[in-house]
Short mmCIF file of N, CA and C in Angstrom, two decimals:
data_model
loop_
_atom_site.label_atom_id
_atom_site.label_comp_id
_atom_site.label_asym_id
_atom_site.label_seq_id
_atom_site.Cartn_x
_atom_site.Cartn_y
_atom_site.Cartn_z
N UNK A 1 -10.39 -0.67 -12.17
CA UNK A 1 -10.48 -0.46 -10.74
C UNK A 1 -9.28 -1.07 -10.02
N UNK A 2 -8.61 -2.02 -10.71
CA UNK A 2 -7.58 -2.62 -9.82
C UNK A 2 -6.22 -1.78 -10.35
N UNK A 3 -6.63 -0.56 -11.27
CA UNK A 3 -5.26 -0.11 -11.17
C UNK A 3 -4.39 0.03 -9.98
N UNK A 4 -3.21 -0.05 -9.90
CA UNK A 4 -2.23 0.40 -8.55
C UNK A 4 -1.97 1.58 -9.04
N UNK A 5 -1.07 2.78 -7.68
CA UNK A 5 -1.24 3.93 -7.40
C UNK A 5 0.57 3.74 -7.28
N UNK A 6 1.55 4.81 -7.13
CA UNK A 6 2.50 4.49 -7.31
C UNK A 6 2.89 4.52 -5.26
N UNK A 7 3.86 3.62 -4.87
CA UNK A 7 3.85 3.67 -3.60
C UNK A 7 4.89 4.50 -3.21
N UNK A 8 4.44 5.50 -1.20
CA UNK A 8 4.92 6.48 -0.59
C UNK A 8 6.37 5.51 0.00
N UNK A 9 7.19 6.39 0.08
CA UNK A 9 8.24 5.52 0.81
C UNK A 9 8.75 4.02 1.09
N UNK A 10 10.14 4.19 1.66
CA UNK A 10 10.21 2.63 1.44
C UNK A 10 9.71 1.75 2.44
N UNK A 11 8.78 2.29 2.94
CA UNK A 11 8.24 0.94 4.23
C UNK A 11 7.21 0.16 3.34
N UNK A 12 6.02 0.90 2.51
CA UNK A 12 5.14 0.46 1.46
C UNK A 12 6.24 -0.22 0.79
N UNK A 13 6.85 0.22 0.22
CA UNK A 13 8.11 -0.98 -1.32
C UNK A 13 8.05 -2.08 -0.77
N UNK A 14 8.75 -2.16 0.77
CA UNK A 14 9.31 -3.34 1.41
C UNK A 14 8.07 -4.05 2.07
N UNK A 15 7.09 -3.90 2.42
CA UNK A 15 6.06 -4.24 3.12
C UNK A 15 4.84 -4.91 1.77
N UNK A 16 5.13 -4.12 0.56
CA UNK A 16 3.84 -4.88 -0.46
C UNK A 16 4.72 -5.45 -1.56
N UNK A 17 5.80 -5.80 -1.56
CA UNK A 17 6.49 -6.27 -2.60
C UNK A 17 6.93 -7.77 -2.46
N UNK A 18 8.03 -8.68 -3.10
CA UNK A 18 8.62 -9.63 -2.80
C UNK A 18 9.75 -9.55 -1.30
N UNK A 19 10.26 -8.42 -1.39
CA UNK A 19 11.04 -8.02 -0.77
C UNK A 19 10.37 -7.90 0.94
N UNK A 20 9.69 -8.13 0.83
CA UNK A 20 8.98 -8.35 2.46
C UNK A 20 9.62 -9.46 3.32
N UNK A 21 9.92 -10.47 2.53
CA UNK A 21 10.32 -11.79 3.32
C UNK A 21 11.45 -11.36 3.98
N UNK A 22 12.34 -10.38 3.46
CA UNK A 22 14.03 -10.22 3.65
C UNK A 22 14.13 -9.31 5.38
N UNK A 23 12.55 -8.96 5.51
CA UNK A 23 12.44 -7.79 6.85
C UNK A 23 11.61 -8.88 7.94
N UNK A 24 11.82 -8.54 9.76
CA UNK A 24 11.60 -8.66 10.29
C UNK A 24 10.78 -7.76 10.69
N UNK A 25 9.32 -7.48 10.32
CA UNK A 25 8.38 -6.98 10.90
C UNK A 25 7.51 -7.28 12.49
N UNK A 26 7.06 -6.17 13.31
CA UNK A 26 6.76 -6.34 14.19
C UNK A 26 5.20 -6.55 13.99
N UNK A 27 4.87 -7.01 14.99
CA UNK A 27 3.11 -7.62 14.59
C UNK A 27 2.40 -6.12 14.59
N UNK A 28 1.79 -6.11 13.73
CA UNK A 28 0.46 -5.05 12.99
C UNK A 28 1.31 -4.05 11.85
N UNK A 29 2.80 -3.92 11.68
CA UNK A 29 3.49 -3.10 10.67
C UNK A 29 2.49 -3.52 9.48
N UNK A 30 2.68 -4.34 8.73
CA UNK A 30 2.46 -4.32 7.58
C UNK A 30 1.19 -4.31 7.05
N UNK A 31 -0.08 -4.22 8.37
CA UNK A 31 -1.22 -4.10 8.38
C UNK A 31 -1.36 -2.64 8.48
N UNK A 32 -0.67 -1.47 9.24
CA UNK A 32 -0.88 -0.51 9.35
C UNK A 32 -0.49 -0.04 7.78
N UNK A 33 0.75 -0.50 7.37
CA UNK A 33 0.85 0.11 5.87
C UNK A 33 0.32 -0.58 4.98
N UNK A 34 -0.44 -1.40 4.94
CA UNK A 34 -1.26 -1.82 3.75
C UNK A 34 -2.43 -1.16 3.98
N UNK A 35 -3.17 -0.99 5.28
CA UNK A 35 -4.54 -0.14 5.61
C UNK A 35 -4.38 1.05 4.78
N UNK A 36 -2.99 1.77 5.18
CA UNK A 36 -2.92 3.50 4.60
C UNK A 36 -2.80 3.22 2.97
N UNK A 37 -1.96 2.36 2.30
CA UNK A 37 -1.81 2.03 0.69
C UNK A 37 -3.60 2.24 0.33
N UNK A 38 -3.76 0.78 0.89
CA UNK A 38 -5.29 1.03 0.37
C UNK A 38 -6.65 1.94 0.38
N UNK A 39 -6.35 2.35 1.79
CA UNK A 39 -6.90 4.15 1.90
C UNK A 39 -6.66 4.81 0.65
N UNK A 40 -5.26 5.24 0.19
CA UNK A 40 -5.37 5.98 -0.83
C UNK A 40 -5.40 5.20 -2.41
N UNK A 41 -5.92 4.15 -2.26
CA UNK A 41 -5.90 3.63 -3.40
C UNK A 41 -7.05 4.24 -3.80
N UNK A 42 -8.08 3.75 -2.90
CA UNK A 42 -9.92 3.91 -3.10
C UNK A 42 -9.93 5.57 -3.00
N UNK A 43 -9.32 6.52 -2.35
CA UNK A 43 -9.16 7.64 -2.42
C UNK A 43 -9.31 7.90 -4.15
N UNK A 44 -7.95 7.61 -4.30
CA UNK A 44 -7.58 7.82 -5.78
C UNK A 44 -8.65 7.39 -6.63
N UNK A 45 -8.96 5.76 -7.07
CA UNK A 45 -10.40 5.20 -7.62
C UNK A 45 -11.64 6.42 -7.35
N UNK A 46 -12.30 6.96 -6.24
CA UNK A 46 -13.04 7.24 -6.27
C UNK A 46 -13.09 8.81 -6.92
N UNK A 47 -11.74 9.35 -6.65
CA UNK A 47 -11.48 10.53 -7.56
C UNK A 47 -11.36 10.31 -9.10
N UNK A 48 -10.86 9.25 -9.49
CA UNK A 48 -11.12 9.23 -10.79
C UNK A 48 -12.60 8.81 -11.57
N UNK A 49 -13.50 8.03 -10.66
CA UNK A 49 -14.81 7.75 -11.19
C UNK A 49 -15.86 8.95 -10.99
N UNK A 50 -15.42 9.86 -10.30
CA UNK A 50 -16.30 10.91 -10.06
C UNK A 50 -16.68 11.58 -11.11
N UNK A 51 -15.33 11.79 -12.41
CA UNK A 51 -15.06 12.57 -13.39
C UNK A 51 -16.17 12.28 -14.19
#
């Protein structure tokens, strides 16, 4: 269940990686793209347990 999903663009790379520290994010960025990551994580999870 904790597999990871491969990530959309580089705002996800830079926003869930090490590489976050190096950006000046504005308050709620990295909450809005971790909300959508994890949306399609459980997306994905729940498509694969359906099988």
């Amino acid at each position: 269940m904790t597999k990871r999903i491969p990530m959309k663009g580089g705002d996800e790379y830079d926003a869930l990686t090490k590489a976050r520290k190096f950006y000046l994010w504005k308050a709620g960025q990295v909450k809005k793209i971790k909300r959508a990551y994890n949306k399609r994580l459980r997306k994905h999870n729940k498509e694969v347990n359906d099988d």
